[in-house]
Amino acid sequence: MAVTTINICLFCGIVDFKFVGEFHQSNMEDTRDRISQLPEPILHHILSFLLVKDAVRMSTLSKIWTSALNSLSYLDFGEDFFYGPQDMRNLLKAVTQILVIRLKHKISVEKFWLRLPYLRRRFYYVHRWIKLLVACNVKEFDLSVGRRIYEGKQLHNKLPEVIFDAKALNVLNLVGFKIELPSHGTINLSSLRELHLRDVILDEKFIQALCVSCHNLEFLYLAWFKGLASFQVGEKNLPKLKKIKLENCPSEFQMVDIAAISLEDLTIKSYWDLKFVKITACKALKSLFLNGVAVTDKWLEKLFFSLQNLEKFYLSCCNTLTTMKISSIWLKQLIVFGCSNLVDAQVYTPNLILFAFGCCSLPTLKLKASRSLKANISFDSLETPDSDWYNSNLTNFLGSFNHSLSIKLSSKKDEVCPANSLATLLQQDSRVIDFS
């Protein structure tokens, strides 16, 4: 019976506080509180699902829980720990005390997670925490700090250099920092597997050093970043890198040149018509997402000729594209949205099983795809379509899907399809046509 209760708690990540508390209050802890009798690693597992403030409440139940808390290696402080100046002071002191205890007892920190507002003159606390965490061999570090607004601009705190000596660090997630190459010129993050940087100011030299030194990096995520005009990864750099996401690229960011030999998943989201993207050396690439990139038909042709393993291609808001020719026996998913100047598309993809298209106008389309193809077509015309549009443009477009498994047709507006046009559409040879 006790084992069943324990399994439920571990699976849900929730401990029944009231249940345990009742036994404690009735002085029946030794005979009835089976959870407290569990080995300390299991107690750590239970506490790891809780915020630190909730784990502290749990520690009041018994000395066993207090001991488990003091040696807990998962430290999630959450977002709503503080509400006023006094709460902030308590938080800063509590975090420091908790880390000092772990360093004193040589307890490694598996995960540290905290969200902070702008600290003004108290940023030295962050510097001390990072120094303590590096000494505690932190493996996952996730910290967000607020930015100060001065004369309409955000001011970022500089990331303390000591973080670059965290040799045990596996995952680094930072928000709101100015990140520069350390004064000694080296980055000693030899165990780093994931790097997530958002709303940061970056340095070109830092990126170059990162590519040279972090040989175990597998996932790199950059979003809302400033300071970079280009992003380059050479063929001999980052040999284990499998995934890159570049999101909300700034207007000054104009070049991406990636030759990572192990890269399988690449996302580039720009809103400024990113001019130069060179990725044809990424022979292992399977998934490609492009938004706001200055794509041309010749660029696409070269892309699919070079990337023989590409299985998923997502193209969005690429307004320079007028004609699209894609030929690939490997491509399984093709998604095209918001390419408003596209007038002609020729797609030879015999193994394609998903085709999604959305725009305010429909191009002429020639399509070769699998009979298992599922098509999702959405349109948002600037003007209300008439019968001729349904009988000609839409019917001709949907004719390319006659041998598909299903077609789903949707509109953002409450369009009214004329009865005769609806009858024509329903005569399509597709097994299922869904209107929404």
CSV table of C-alpha atoms in Angstrom, one decimal:
chain,number,residue,atom,x,y,z
A,1,MET,CA,0.0,0.0,0.0
A,2,ALA,CA,2.8,2.4,0.9
A,3,VAL,CA,4.6,1.6,-2.3
A,4,THR,CA,1.6,2.5,-4.4
A,5,THR,CA,1.3,5.9,-2.7
A,6,ILE,CA,4.9,6.6,-3.3
A,7,ASN,CA,4.7,5.8,-7.0
A,8,ILE,CA,1.8,8.2,-7.5
A,9,CYS,CA,3.7,11.0,-5.7
A,10,LEU,CA,6.8,10.5,-7.9
A,11,PHE,CA,4.8,10.2,-11.1
A,12,CYS,CA,2.8,13.4,-10.5
A,13,GLY,CA,5.7,15.3,-8.9
A,14,ILE,CA,3.4,16.2,-6.1
A,15,VAL,CA,3.5,15.5,-2.4
A,16,ASP,CA,0.3,15.5,-0.4
A,17,PHE,CA,1.2,18.2,2.2
A,18,LYS,CA,-2.0,17.8,4.1
A,19,PHE,CA,-1.7,14.1,4.4
A,20,VAL,CA,1.9,14.2,5.7
A,21,GLY,CA,1.2,17.1,8.0
A,22,GLU,CA,-1.7,15.4,9.6
A,23,PHE,CA,0.5,12.4,10.7
A,24,HIS,CA,3.1,14.9,11.9
A,25,GLN,CA,0.6,16.8,14.0
A,26,SER,CA,-0.8,13.7,15.6
A,27,ASN,CA,2.7,12.5,16.7
A,28,MET,CA,2.5,9.4,14.6
A,29,GLU,CA,5.5,10.2,12.3
A,30,ASP,CA,7.6,7.1,13.2
A,31,THR,CA,4.8,4.6,12.6
A,32,ARG,CA,2.7,6.2,9.9
A,33,ASP,CA,4.9,8.6,7.9
A,34,ARG,CA,6.3,6.1,5.4
A,35,ILE,CA,7.6,8.8,3.0
A,36,SER,CA,10.1,10.2,5.5
A,37,GLN,CA,11.6,6.7,5.8
A,38,LEU,CA,12.5,6.6,2.2
A,39,PRO,CA,16.2,6.8,1.2
A,40,GLU,CA,17.5,10.4,0.8
A,41,PRO,CA,18.0,10.2,-3.0
A,42,ILE,CA,14.2,9.5,-3.3
A,43,LEU,CA,13.4,12.4,-1.0
A,44,HIS,CA,15.7,14.6,-3.2
A,45,HIS,CA,13.7,13.4,-6.3
A,46,ILE,CA,10.4,14.5,-4.6
A,47,LEU,CA,11.8,17.9,-3.6
A,48,SER,CA,13.2,18.4,-7.1
A,49,PHE,CA,9.7,18.9,-8.4
A,50,LEU,CA,9.1,21.8,-6.0
A,51,LEU,CA,10.2,25.4,-5.8
A,52,VAL,CA,12.7,26.1,-3.1
A,53,LYS,CA,10.2,28.0,-1.0
A,54,ASP,CA,7.9,25.0,-1.1
A,55,ALA,CA,10.7,22.7,-0.3
A,56,VAL,CA,11.5,24.8,2.7
A,57,ARG,CA,7.9,24.4,3.9
A,58,MET,CA,8.3,20.6,3.5
A,59,SER,CA,11.5,20.7,5.6
A,60,THR,CA,9.5,21.8,8.7
A,61,LEU,CA,7.8,18.4,8.9
A,62,SER,CA,10.8,16.6,10.3
A,63,LYS,CA,14.6,16.6,10.7
A,64,ILE,CA,14.8,14.1,7.9
A,65,TRP,CA,13.2,16.5,5.4
A,66,THR,CA,15.4,19.3,6.7
A,67,SER,CA,18.5,17.2,6.0
A,68,ALA,CA,17.2,16.4,2.6
A,69,LEU,CA,16.6,20.1,1.8
A,70,ASN,CA,20.1,21.1,3.0
A,71,SER,CA,21.7,18.6,0.6
A,72,LEU,CA,19.2,19.2,-2.3
A,73,SER,CA,21.1,19.7,-5.6
A,74,TYR,CA,18.0,21.0,-7.6
A,75,LEU,CA,17.4,24.7,-6.8
A,76,ASP,CA,14.4,26.2,-8.6
A,77,PHE,CA,13.6,29.6,-7.0
A,78,GLY,CA,10.8,30.4,-9.4
A,79,GLU,CA,9.6,33.8,-10.5
A,80,ASP,CA,7.3,35.0,-7.8
A,81,PHE,CA,9.5,34.7,-4.8
A,82,PHE,CA,9.6,38.4,-4.0
A,83,TYR,CA,7.0,41.2,-4.0
A,84,GLY,CA,8.6,44.1,-2.3
A,85,PRO,CA,12.1,45.6,-1.3
A,86,GLN,CA,12.2,43.5,1.9
A,87,ASP,CA,11.3,40.3,0.0
A,88,MET,CA,14.1,41.1,-2.5
A,89,ARG,CA,16.6,41.5,0.3
A,90,ASN,CA,15.5,38.2,1.9
A,91,LEU,CA,15.8,36.5,-1.5
A,92,LEU,CA,19.3,37.7,-2.2
A,93,LYS,CA,20.5,36.6,1.3
A,94,ALA,CA,18.6,33.3,1.1
A,95,VAL,CA,20.1,32.3,-2.3
A,96,THR,CA,23.6,33.2,-1.0
A,97,GLN,CA,23.2,31.2,2.2
A,98,ILE,CA,21.9,28.2,0.3
A,99,LEU,CA,24.9,28.2,-2.0
A,100,VAL,CA,27.4,28.8,0.8
A,101,ILE,CA,26.0,25.7,2.6
A,102,ARG,CA,26.4,23.6,-0.5
A,103,LEU,CA,30.0,24.7,-1.1
A,104,LYS,CA,30.8,24.1,2.6
A,105,HIS,CA,29.5,20.5,2.4
A,106,LYS,CA,30.9,19.9,-1.1
A,107,ILE,CA,27.4,19.3,-2.6
A,108,SER,CA,27.3,19.6,-6.4
A,109,VAL,CA,24.4,21.6,-7.9
A,110,GLU,CA,22.6,19.9,-10.6
A,111,LYS,CA,20.3,22.8,-11.5
A,112,PHE,CA,20.0,26.4,-10.6
A,113,TRP,CA,16.9,28.4,-11.9
A,114,LEU,CA,16.0,32.0,-11.0
A,115,ARG,CA,14.3,35.1,-12.5
A,116,LEU,CA,15.2,38.5,-11.2
A,117,PRO,CA,14.2,42.1,-11.9
A,118,TYR,CA,16.7,44.8,-12.5
A,119,LEU,CA,19.1,44.8,-9.5
A,120,ARG,CA,20.5,48.3,-9.6
A,121,ARG,CA,23.4,48.3,-7.2
A,122,ARG,CA,23.0,44.7,-6.0
A,123,PHE,CA,24.3,42.9,-9.1
A,124,TYR,CA,27.4,41.9,-7.1
A,125,TYR,CA,25.1,39.2,-5.6
A,126,VAL,CA,24.9,37.6,-9.1
A,127,HIS,CA,28.7,37.7,-9.4
A,128,ARG,CA,29.0,35.9,-6.1
A,129,TRP,CA,26.3,33.3,-6.9
A,130,ILE,CA,28.0,32.4,-10.2
A,131,LYS,CA,31.4,32.1,-8.4
A,132,LEU,CA,29.8,29.7,-5.8
A,133,LEU,CA,28.0,27.7,-8.4
A,134,VAL,CA,31.1,27.2,-10.5
A,135,ALA,CA,32.8,26.0,-7.3
A,136,CYS,CA,29.8,23.6,-6.7
A,137,ASN,CA,30.2,22.2,-10.3
A,138,VAL,CA,26.8,23.4,-11.4
A,139,LYS,CA,25.5,21.4,-14.4
A,140,GLU,CA,22.5,23.5,-15.4
A,141,PHE,CA,22.4,27.2,-14.9
A,142,ASP,CA,19.3,29.2,-15.9
A,143,LEU,CA,19.2,32.9,-14.9
A,144,SER,CA,17.2,35.9,-16.2
A,145,VAL,CA,17.8,39.4,-15.0
A,146,GLY,CA,15.8,42.5,-15.8
A,147,ARG,CA,17.1,45.4,-17.9
A,148,ARG,CA,17.2,49.1,-17.0
A,149,ILE,CA,15.5,51.5,-19.4
A,150,TYR,CA,17.6,54.7,-19.9
A,151,GLU,CA,16.7,57.3,-22.5
A,152,GLY,CA,14.6,54.8,-24.3
A,153,LYS,CA,17.3,52.1,-24.4
A,154,GLN,CA,17.7,48.9,-22.5
A,155,LEU,CA,20.9,48.7,-20.4
A,156,HIS,CA,22.2,45.2,-19.9
A,157,ASN,CA,24.4,44.0,-17.0
A,158,LYS,CA,27.7,42.4,-18.1
A,159,LEU,CA,27.9,38.7,-17.6
A,160,PRO,CA,30.5,37.9,-14.9
A,161,GLU,CA,33.6,36.2,-16.6
A,162,VAL,CA,33.8,33.5,-13.9
A,163,ILE,CA,30.9,31.6,-15.7
A,164,PHE,CA,33.3,30.8,-18.5
A,165,ASP,CA,35.3,28.6,-16.1
A,166,ALA,CA,32.3,26.3,-15.4
A,167,LYS,CA,33.9,23.1,-16.7
A,168,ALA,CA,31.0,20.9,-15.4
A,169,LEU,CA,28.3,23.0,-17.0
A,170,ASN,CA,26.0,21.1,-19.4
A,171,VAL,CA,23.2,23.6,-20.0
A,172,LEU,CA,23.4,27.4,-19.9
A,173,ASN,CA,20.3,29.6,-20.2
A,174,LEU,CA,20.8,33.3,-19.9
A,175,VAL,CA,18.4,36.3,-20.4
A,176,GLY,CA,19.2,40.0,-20.2
A,177,PHE,CA,23.0,40.0,-20.2
A,178,LYS,CA,25.8,41.7,-22.1
A,179,ILE,CA,28.1,38.9,-23.1
A,180,GLU,CA,31.7,39.5,-24.1
A,181,LEU,CA,34.8,37.4,-24.5
A,182,PRO,CA,36.6,37.2,-21.1
A,183,SER,CA,39.8,39.2,-20.6
A,184,HIS,CA,41.9,36.1,-20.6
A,185,GLY,CA,40.6,35.2,-24.1
A,186,THR,CA,39.4,31.7,-23.5
A,187,ILE,CA,36.1,29.9,-22.8
A,188,ASN,CA,36.5,26.8,-20.6
A,189,LEU,CA,33.0,25.3,-21.1
A,190,SER,CA,34.2,21.9,-22.1
A,191,SER,CA,31.1,20.0,-21.0
A,192,LEU,CA,28.5,22.5,-22.4
A,193,ARG,CA,25.8,20.7,-24.5
A,194,GLU,CA,23.1,23.4,-24.7
A,195,LEU,CA,23.4,27.2,-24.9
A,196,HIS,CA,20.3,29.4,-24.8
A,197,LEU,CA,20.8,33.2,-25.0
A,198,ARG,CA,17.8,35.6,-25.2
A,199,ASP,CA,17.6,39.3,-25.1
A,200,VAL,CA,21.4,39.7,-24.9
A,201,ILE,CA,24.1,41.8,-26.4
A,202,LEU,CA,26.7,39.6,-28.0
A,203,ASP,CA,30.3,40.1,-29.1
A,204,GLU,CA,31.7,38.7,-32.4
A,205,LYS,CA,34.8,37.5,-30.6
A,206,PHE,CA,32.8,35.6,-28.1
A,207,ILE,CA,30.9,33.7,-30.8
A,208,GLN,CA,34.2,32.9,-32.5
A,209,ALA,CA,35.8,31.6,-29.3
A,210,LEU,CA,32.6,29.6,-28.5
A,211,CYS,CA,32.8,27.8,-31.9
A,212,VAL,CA,36.5,26.9,-31.3
A,213,SER,CA,36.3,25.7,-27.7
A,214,CYS,CA,32.9,24.2,-27.0
A,215,HIS,CA,33.4,20.8,-28.8
A,216,ASN,CA,30.5,19.1,-27.1
A,217,LEU,CA,27.8,21.7,-27.9
A,218,GLU,CA,24.7,20.1,-29.4
A,219,PHE,CA,22.1,22.9,-29.3
A,220,LEU,CA,22.6,26.6,-29.8
A,221,TYR,CA,19.7,29.1,-29.4
A,222,LEU,CA,19.9,32.8,-29.9
A,223,ALA,CA,16.9,35.1,-29.8
A,224,TRP,CA,16.3,38.9,-29.6
A,225,PHE,CA,20.1,39.4,-29.7
A,226,LYS,CA,22.1,42.5,-30.7
A,227,GLY,CA,25.7,43.1,-31.5
A,228,LEU,CA,26.2,40.6,-34.4
A,229,ALA,CA,26.3,41.4,-38.1
A,230,SER,CA,26.9,37.8,-39.0
A,231,PHE,CA,26.9,34.3,-37.6
A,232,GLN,CA,29.5,31.8,-38.9
A,233,VAL,CA,30.2,28.2,-38.0
A,234,GLY,CA,33.1,26.5,-39.8
A,235,GLU,CA,33.3,22.9,-41.0
A,236,LYS,CA,35.9,22.1,-38.3
A,237,ASN,CA,34.0,23.8,-35.5
A,238,LEU,CA,31.3,22.4,-33.2
A,239,PRO,CA,31.5,18.8,-34.5
A,240,LYS,CA,28.6,17.6,-32.3
A,241,LEU,CA,26.2,20.5,-33.0
A,242,LYS,CA,22.8,19.1,-34.1
A,243,LYS,CA,20.4,22.0,-33.6
A,244,ILE,CA,20.6,25.8,-34.2
A,245,LYS,CA,17.8,28.3,-33.6
A,246,LEU,CA,18.3,32.0,-34.6
A,247,GLU,CA,15.1,33.9,-33.8
A,248,ASN,CA,14.1,37.6,-34.0
A,249,CYS,CA,17.4,38.5,-35.7
A,250,PRO,CA,18.1,42.3,-35.6
A,251,SER,CA,18.2,44.5,-38.7
A,252,GLU,CA,22.0,44.7,-38.7
A,253,PHE,CA,22.2,40.9,-38.9
A,254,GLN,CA,22.7,40.1,-42.5
A,255,MET,CA,24.8,36.9,-43.0
A,256,VAL,CA,24.5,33.3,-41.9
A,257,ASP,CA,27.2,30.9,-43.0
A,258,ILE,CA,27.0,27.5,-41.4
A,259,ALA,CA,29.0,24.4,-42.4
A,260,ALA,CA,28.4,22.2,-39.3
A,261,ILE,CA,28.8,18.6,-40.4
A,262,SER,CA,26.4,17.1,-37.8
A,263,LEU,CA,23.7,19.8,-37.9
A,264,GLU,CA,20.2,18.2,-38.3
A,265,ASP,CA,17.8,21.0,-37.4
A,266,LEU,CA,18.1,24.7,-38.4
A,267,THR,CA,15.7,27.6,-37.7
A,268,ILE,CA,16.3,31.2,-38.9
A,269,LYS,CA,13.6,33.8,-38.1
A,270,SER,CA,14.2,37.3,-39.3
A,271,TYR,CA,11.9,40.2,-40.0
A,272,TRP,CA,14.3,42.2,-42.1
A,273,ASP,CA,14.8,40.1,-45.3
A,274,LEU,CA,18.1,38.4,-44.2
A,275,LYS,CA,20.3,38.7,-47.3
A,276,PHE,CA,22.9,36.0,-47.2
A,277,VAL,CA,22.3,32.4,-45.9
A,278,LYS,CA,24.8,29.8,-46.8
A,279,ILE,CA,24.1,26.3,-45.4
A,280,THR,CA,24.7,23.9,-48.3
A,281,ALA,CA,27.6,22.3,-46.5
A,282,CYS,CA,25.3,21.0,-43.8
A,283,LYS,CA,24.9,17.6,-45.4
A,284,ALA,CA,23.2,16.0,-42.3
A,285,LEU,CA,20.4,18.6,-42.2
A,286,LYS,CA,16.9,17.1,-41.9
A,287,SER,CA,14.7,20.1,-40.9
A,288,LEU,CA,14.9,23.7,-42.1
A,289,PHE,CA,12.7,26.6,-41.0
A,290,LEU,CA,13.2,30.0,-42.7
A,291,ASN,CA,11.3,33.1,-41.9
A,292,GLY,CA,12.0,36.5,-43.5
A,293,VAL,CA,15.0,35.3,-45.6
A,294,ALA,CA,15.7,36.7,-49.0
A,295,VAL,CA,15.2,33.4,-50.8
A,296,THR,CA,15.3,33.0,-54.6
A,297,ASP,CA,14.4,30.1,-57.0
A,298,LYS,CA,18.1,29.5,-57.8
A,299,TRP,CA,19.0,29.5,-54.1
A,300,LEU,CA,16.3,26.8,-53.5
A,301,GLU,CA,17.4,24.7,-56.4
A,302,LYS,CA,21.0,24.7,-55.1
A,303,LEU,CA,19.8,24.0,-51.6
A,304,PHE,CA,17.9,20.8,-52.5
A,305,PHE,CA,20.7,19.7,-54.8
A,306,SER,CA,23.2,19.9,-51.9
A,307,LEU,CA,21.0,18.7,-49.0
A,308,GLN,CA,20.0,15.2,-49.9
A,309,ASN,CA,18.7,14.4,-46.4
A,310,LEU,CA,16.3,17.3,-45.9
A,311,GLU,CA,12.9,15.9,-44.9
A,312,LYS,CA,11.1,19.0,-43.5
A,313,PHE,CA,11.1,22.4,-45.1
A,314,TYR,CA,9.2,25.4,-43.7
A,315,LEU,CA,9.2,28.7,-45.6
A,316,SER,CA,7.5,31.8,-44.2
A,317,CYS,CA,7.3,35.4,-45.2
A,318,CYS,CA,10.0,35.2,-47.8
A,319,ASN,CA,8.7,38.0,-50.1
A,320,THR,CA,11.6,37.9,-52.6
A,321,LEU,CA,10.5,34.5,-53.8
A,322,THR,CA,8.4,34.7,-57.0
A,323,THR,CA,8.9,31.2,-58.5
A,324,MET,CA,9.7,28.0,-56.6
A,325,LYS,CA,11.1,24.8,-58.0
A,326,ILE,CA,11.7,22.0,-55.6
A,327,SER,CA,12.9,18.5,-56.5
A,328,SER,CA,13.6,16.0,-53.8
A,329,ILE,CA,12.9,12.3,-53.2
A,330,TRP,CA,13.6,12.7,-49.5
A,331,LEU,CA,11.3,15.6,-48.6
A,332,LYS,CA,8.3,14.5,-46.5
A,333,GLN,CA,6.9,17.8,-45.3
A,334,LEU,CA,6.6,21.1,-47.1
A,335,ILE,CA,5.1,24.2,-45.4
A,336,VAL,CA,4.8,27.5,-47.2
A,337,PHE,CA,3.1,30.5,-45.5
A,338,GLY,CA,3.0,34.3,-46.2
A,339,CYS,CA,5.2,34.3,-49.4
A,340,SER,CA,3.0,36.9,-50.9
A,341,ASN,CA,4.9,37.3,-54.2
A,342,LEU,CA,5.0,33.6,-55.2
A,343,VAL,CA,3.2,33.1,-58.5
A,344,ASP,CA,4.4,29.8,-59.7
A,345,ALA,CA,5.4,26.6,-57.8
A,346,GLN,CA,6.7,23.3,-59.3
A,347,VAL,CA,7.2,20.6,-56.7
A,348,TYR,CA,8.5,17.1,-57.5
A,349,THR,CA,8.5,15.3,-54.2
A,350,PRO,CA,7.3,11.7,-54.6
A,351,ASN,CA,7.5,10.9,-50.9
A,352,LEU,CA,5.8,14.1,-49.6
A,353,ILE,CA,3.1,13.3,-47.0
A,354,LEU,CA,2.3,16.8,-45.7
A,355,PHE,CA,1.8,20.0,-47.7
A,356,ALA,CA,0.6,23.1,-46.1
A,357,PHE,CA,0.1,26.4,-47.9
A,358,GLY,CA,-1.2,29.8,-46.7
A,359,CYS,CA,-1.3,33.1,-48.5
A,360,CYS,CA,-3.6,35.9,-49.7
A,361,SER,CA,-3.3,34.6,-53.3
A,362,LEU,CA,-2.8,31.2,-54.9
A,363,PRO,CA,0.0,30.5,-57.3
A,364,THR,CA,-0.1,28.1,-60.2
A,365,LEU,CA,1.0,24.7,-58.9
A,366,LYS,CA,2.4,21.5,-60.3
A,367,LEU,CA,2.8,18.9,-57.7
A,368,LYS,CA,4.1,15.3,-57.6
A,369,ALA,CA,3.6,13.7,-54.2
A,370,SER,CA,2.8,10.6,-52.3
A,371,ARG,CA,-0.8,9.2,-52.4
A,372,SER,CA,-0.6,9.4,-48.6
A,373,LEU,CA,-0.3,13.2,-48.9
A,374,LYS,CA,-2.4,15.4,-46.5
A,375,ALA,CA,-2.9,18.9,-47.7
A,376,ASN,CA,-3.8,21.9,-45.6
A,377,ILE,CA,-4.6,25.0,-47.6
A,378,SER,CA,-5.6,28.4,-46.1
A,379,PHE,CA,-6.1,31.7,-47.8
A,380,ASP,CA,-6.9,35.2,-46.6
A,381,SER,CA,-7.8,37.2,-49.7
A,382,LEU,CA,-7.8,41.0,-49.5
A,383,GLU,CA,-11.1,41.0,-51.4
A,384,THR,CA,-14.1,38.6,-51.2
A,385,PRO,CA,-13.6,35.9,-53.9
A,386,ASP,CA,-16.3,35.6,-56.6
A,387,SER,CA,-17.5,32.6,-58.4
A,388,ASP,CA,-14.8,32.9,-61.1
A,389,TRP,CA,-12.1,32.7,-58.5
A,390,TYR,CA,-13.6,29.6,-57.0
A,391,ASN,CA,-14.2,27.9,-60.3
A,392,SER,CA,-10.9,28.8,-61.8
A,393,ASN,CA,-8.1,29.7,-59.4
A,394,LEU,CA,-9.0,27.6,-56.5
A,395,THR,CA,-10.2,24.6,-58.6
A,396,ASN,CA,-7.1,24.6,-60.6
A,397,PHE,CA,-4.9,24.8,-57.5
A,398,LEU,CA,-6.7,22.0,-55.8
A,399,GLY,CA,-6.5,19.9,-59.0
A,400,SER,CA,-2.9,19.2,-58.1
A,401,PHE,CA,-4.2,17.2,-55.1
A,402,ASN,CA,-6.5,14.8,-56.9
A,403,HIS,CA,-4.6,11.8,-55.7
A,404,SER,CA,-4.0,13.0,-52.2
A,405,LEU,CA,-5.3,11.3,-49.1
A,406,SER,CA,-7.1,14.4,-47.8
A,407,ILE,CA,-7.5,18.1,-48.3
A,408,LYS,CA,-8.3,20.7,-45.6
A,409,LEU,CA,-9.4,24.1,-46.9
A,410,SER,CA,-9.7,27.0,-44.6
A,411,SER,CA,-10.1,30.8,-44.6
A,412,LYS,CA,-9.4,33.4,-41.9
A,413,LYS,CA,-12.6,35.3,-43.0
A,414,ASP,CA,-16.1,34.1,-43.0
A,415,GLU,CA,-16.1,33.3,-46.8
A,416,VAL,CA,-19.3,32.2,-48.5
A,417,CYS,CA,-18.6,29.6,-51.2
A,418,PRO,CA,-21.2,29.7,-54.0
A,419,ALA,CA,-23.2,26.5,-54.3
A,420,ASN,CA,-22.1,25.7,-57.9
A,421,SER,CA,-18.5,26.3,-56.9
A,422,LEU,CA,-18.9,24.0,-53.9
A,423,ALA,CA,-20.2,21.3,-56.1
A,424,THR,CA,-17.2,21.6,-58.4
A,425,LEU,CA,-14.8,21.4,-55.4
A,426,LEU,CA,-16.5,18.3,-54.1
A,427,GLN,CA,-15.9,16.5,-57.4
A,428,GLN,CA,-12.2,16.5,-56.7
A,429,ASP,CA,-10.8,13.0,-56.6
A,430,SER,CA,-9.5,13.4,-53.1
A,431,ARG,CA,-11.0,11.1,-50.5
A,432,VAL,CA,-11.7,13.8,-48.0
A,433,ILE,CA,-12.2,17.5,-48.4
A,434,ASP,CA,-12.7,19.4,-45.2
A,435,PHE,CA,-13.9,23.1,-45.1
A,436,SER,CA,-13.3,25.3,-42.1
